[in-house]
Amino acid sequence: QMSGQGLFSGLYPETTGTPGQTNVVPFWTRDEEVDDILPNAYNCPMLTNATLDAIHSPAVGPFVQKVDALLAEFSEKLGQKYTDMSLLWDCLHTHICHNFPIPPQITQDMFKQVSNLTLFETQFGQDYNNSRVARYGMGPLVAEMQGNMDA
């Protein structure tokens, strides 16, 4: 939602309208079962096994411990429970990209850790085990694009 809000506020800055009035802009997305813009096990069932192999690799244990510790720190400092590092990353970056302040309790080090851990999470799954997650995850999108180019 934050990314969608960021996209629309960038495309349609509020230059007109009544101050304080909310403008509702409907936008549509694909149903999760057919969405191929991100890796999706509905489109490629082999993605599930490739992802599980990556998650159960020895390198993931220390990563999970770091994520859990950082989420606990965010939860304590901000007074609400955080359980999703990617969502936290998205929210922080959306605020920064649109010049909204982030809470002063969030130190530069905490912000850097969120970015680094989110990057590790994304890249590890893509690189592990001969890039099976990447191939199975993005294959349906690439196939759709190729089909459209061939048409």
Short mmCIF file of C-alpha atoms in Angstrom, two decimals:
data_model
loop_
_atom_site.label_atom_id
_atom_site.label_comp_id
_atom_site.label_asym_id
_atom_site.label_seq_id
_atom_site.Cartn_x
_atom_site.Cartn_y
_atom_site.Cartn_z
CA GLN A 1 0.00 0.00 0.00
CA MET A 2 2.78 2.43 0.87
CA SER A 3 4.49 1.80 -2.48
CA GLY A 4 1.21 2.35 -4.30
CA GLN A 5 0.62 5.56 -2.38
CA GLY A 6 4.17 6.68 -3.17
CA LEU A 7 3.72 5.93 -6.86
CA PHE A 8 0.47 7.87 -7.12
CA SER A 9 1.68 10.84 -5.11
CA GLY A 10 4.69 11.03 -7.45
CA LEU A 11 2.60 10.76 -10.61
CA TYR A 12 -0.18 13.06 -9.44
CA PRO A 13 1.15 15.59 -6.94
CA GLU A 14 -1.52 17.49 -5.10
CA THR A 15 -1.29 20.80 -6.95
CA THR A 16 -5.01 21.49 -7.03
CA GLY A 17 -7.98 20.66 -4.90
CA THR A 18 -9.43 21.65 -1.58
CA PRO A 19 -6.94 21.61 1.31
CA GLY A 20 -7.69 18.80 3.73
CA GLN A 21 -9.84 16.93 1.21
CA THR A 22 -8.88 13.34 0.45
CA ASN A 23 -8.78 12.38 -3.19
CA VAL A 24 -9.60 8.72 -3.79
CA VAL A 25 -7.88 7.22 -6.82
CA PRO A 26 -8.88 3.63 -7.55
CA PHE A 27 -6.23 1.38 -9.04
CA TRP A 28 -6.34 -2.25 -9.95
CA THR A 29 -3.92 -5.10 -9.52
CA ARG A 30 -3.93 -8.69 -10.66
CA ASP A 31 -5.27 -11.41 -8.41
CA GLU A 32 -2.49 -13.08 -6.43
CA GLU A 33 -3.07 -16.42 -8.15
CA VAL A 34 -2.19 -15.02 -11.59
CA ASP A 35 0.21 -12.19 -10.70
CA ASP A 36 3.62 -12.87 -12.21
CA ILE A 37 5.38 -9.58 -11.50
CA LEU A 38 6.89 -11.14 -8.36
CA PRO A 39 7.80 -14.78 -7.70
CA ASN A 40 4.56 -16.67 -7.24
CA ALA A 41 4.15 -20.34 -6.34
CA TYR A 42 0.66 -20.30 -7.91
CA ASN A 43 2.33 -19.79 -11.30
CA CYS A 44 5.21 -22.20 -10.71
CA PRO A 45 4.71 -24.87 -8.04
CA MET A 46 8.43 -25.81 -8.18
CA LEU A 47 9.15 -22.42 -6.60
CA THR A 48 7.89 -23.70 -3.24
CA ASN A 49 10.51 -26.46 -3.00
CA ALA A 50 13.30 -24.18 -4.21
CA THR A 51 12.33 -21.58 -1.60
CA LEU A 52 12.15 -24.19 1.18
CA ASP A 53 15.61 -25.48 0.22
CA ALA A 54 16.99 -21.95 0.50
CA ILE A 55 15.20 -21.26 3.81
CA HIS A 56 16.55 -24.45 5.38
CA SER A 57 20.16 -23.85 4.33
CA PRO A 58 22.77 -23.34 7.07
CA ALA A 59 23.32 -19.67 6.11
CA VAL A 60 19.77 -18.68 7.04
CA GLY A 61 19.97 -19.38 10.80
CA PRO A 62 22.24 -16.40 11.65
CA PHE A 63 20.17 -14.19 9.33
CA VAL A 64 16.93 -15.09 11.13
CA GLN A 65 18.54 -14.32 14.49
CA LYS A 66 19.62 -10.86 13.26
CA VAL A 67 16.17 -10.15 11.83
CA ASP A 68 14.40 -11.23 15.02
CA ALA A 69 16.70 -9.06 17.15
CA LEU A 70 16.22 -6.02 14.92
CA LEU A 71 12.44 -6.43 14.73
CA ALA A 72 12.36 -6.69 18.54
CA GLU A 73 14.38 -3.46 18.78
CA PHE A 74 11.99 -1.66 16.41
CA SER A 75 9.00 -3.00 18.33
CA GLU A 76 10.42 -1.79 21.63
CA LYS A 77 11.43 1.67 20.39
CA LEU A 78 8.23 2.34 18.45
CA GLY A 79 5.75 0.73 20.85
CA GLN A 80 4.13 -1.71 18.44
CA LYS A 81 5.01 -5.20 17.23
CA TYR A 82 6.88 -5.53 13.95
CA THR A 83 7.12 -8.96 12.31
CA ASP A 84 7.94 -8.27 8.65
CA MET A 85 11.33 -6.84 7.69
CA SER A 86 10.34 -6.22 4.05
CA LEU A 87 7.26 -4.23 5.06
CA LEU A 88 9.35 -2.20 7.49
CA TRP A 89 11.90 -1.52 4.74
CA ASP A 90 9.15 -0.46 2.33
CA CYS A 91 7.59 1.89 4.87
CA LEU A 92 10.91 3.53 5.81
CA HIS A 93 12.01 4.03 2.22
CA THR A 94 8.63 5.38 1.16
CA HIS A 95 8.83 7.96 3.93
CA ILE A 96 12.36 8.98 2.95
CA CYS A 97 11.64 9.11 -0.79
CA HIS A 98 8.75 11.49 -0.19
CA ASN A 99 10.54 13.63 2.38
CA PHE A 100 8.39 12.42 5.27
CA PRO A 101 10.19 12.17 8.59
CA ILE A 102 10.95 8.78 10.09
CA PRO A 103 10.52 8.46 13.85
CA PRO A 104 13.49 9.93 15.73
CA GLN A 105 13.90 6.69 17.73
CA ILE A 106 15.15 5.00 14.54
CA THR A 107 18.90 5.47 14.40
CA GLN A 108 20.93 5.53 11.21
CA ASP A 109 22.40 2.17 12.26
CA MET A 110 18.92 0.63 12.61
CA PHE A 111 17.96 1.95 9.19
CA LYS A 112 21.16 0.55 7.67
CA GLN A 113 20.54 -2.86 9.27
CA VAL A 114 17.00 -2.98 7.83
CA SER A 115 18.38 -2.21 4.37
CA ASN A 116 21.23 -4.72 4.60
CA LEU A 117 19.07 -7.54 5.97
CA THR A 118 16.35 -6.94 3.38
CA LEU A 119 18.98 -6.99 0.65
CA PHE A 120 20.42 -10.25 2.01
CA GLU A 121 16.94 -11.79 2.15
CA THR A 122 16.28 -10.87 -1.47
CA GLN A 123 19.66 -11.81 -2.88
CA PHE A 124 20.19 -15.03 -0.93
CA GLY A 125 17.06 -16.65 -2.31
CA GLN A 126 17.99 -15.56 -5.81
CA ASP A 127 21.59 -16.83 -5.60
CA TYR A 128 21.25 -20.00 -3.53
CA ASN A 129 21.24 -23.44 -5.17
CA ASN A 130 22.08 -22.41 -8.73
CA SER A 131 19.48 -19.62 -8.69
CA ARG A 132 16.51 -22.02 -8.70
CA VAL A 133 14.35 -19.50 -6.82
CA ALA A 134 15.14 -16.81 -9.38
CA ARG A 135 14.55 -19.05 -12.36
CA TYR A 136 11.30 -20.52 -11.07
CA GLY A 137 10.12 -17.22 -9.63
CA MET A 138 10.70 -15.04 -12.66
CA GLY A 139 10.24 -17.64 -15.39
CA PRO A 140 6.49 -17.02 -15.79
CA LEU A 141 7.01 -13.24 -16.14
CA VAL A 142 9.83 -13.70 -18.66
CA ALA A 143 7.68 -16.21 -20.60
CA GLU A 144 4.79 -13.71 -20.67
CA MET A 145 7.09 -10.93 -21.88
CA GLN A 146 8.64 -13.19 -24.54
CA GLY A 147 5.18 -14.26 -25.69
CA ASN A 148 4.11 -10.63 -26.04
CA MET A 149 7.25 -9.77 -28.01
CA ASP A 150 6.76 -12.76 -30.31
CA ALA A 151 3.10 -11.88 -30.97
#
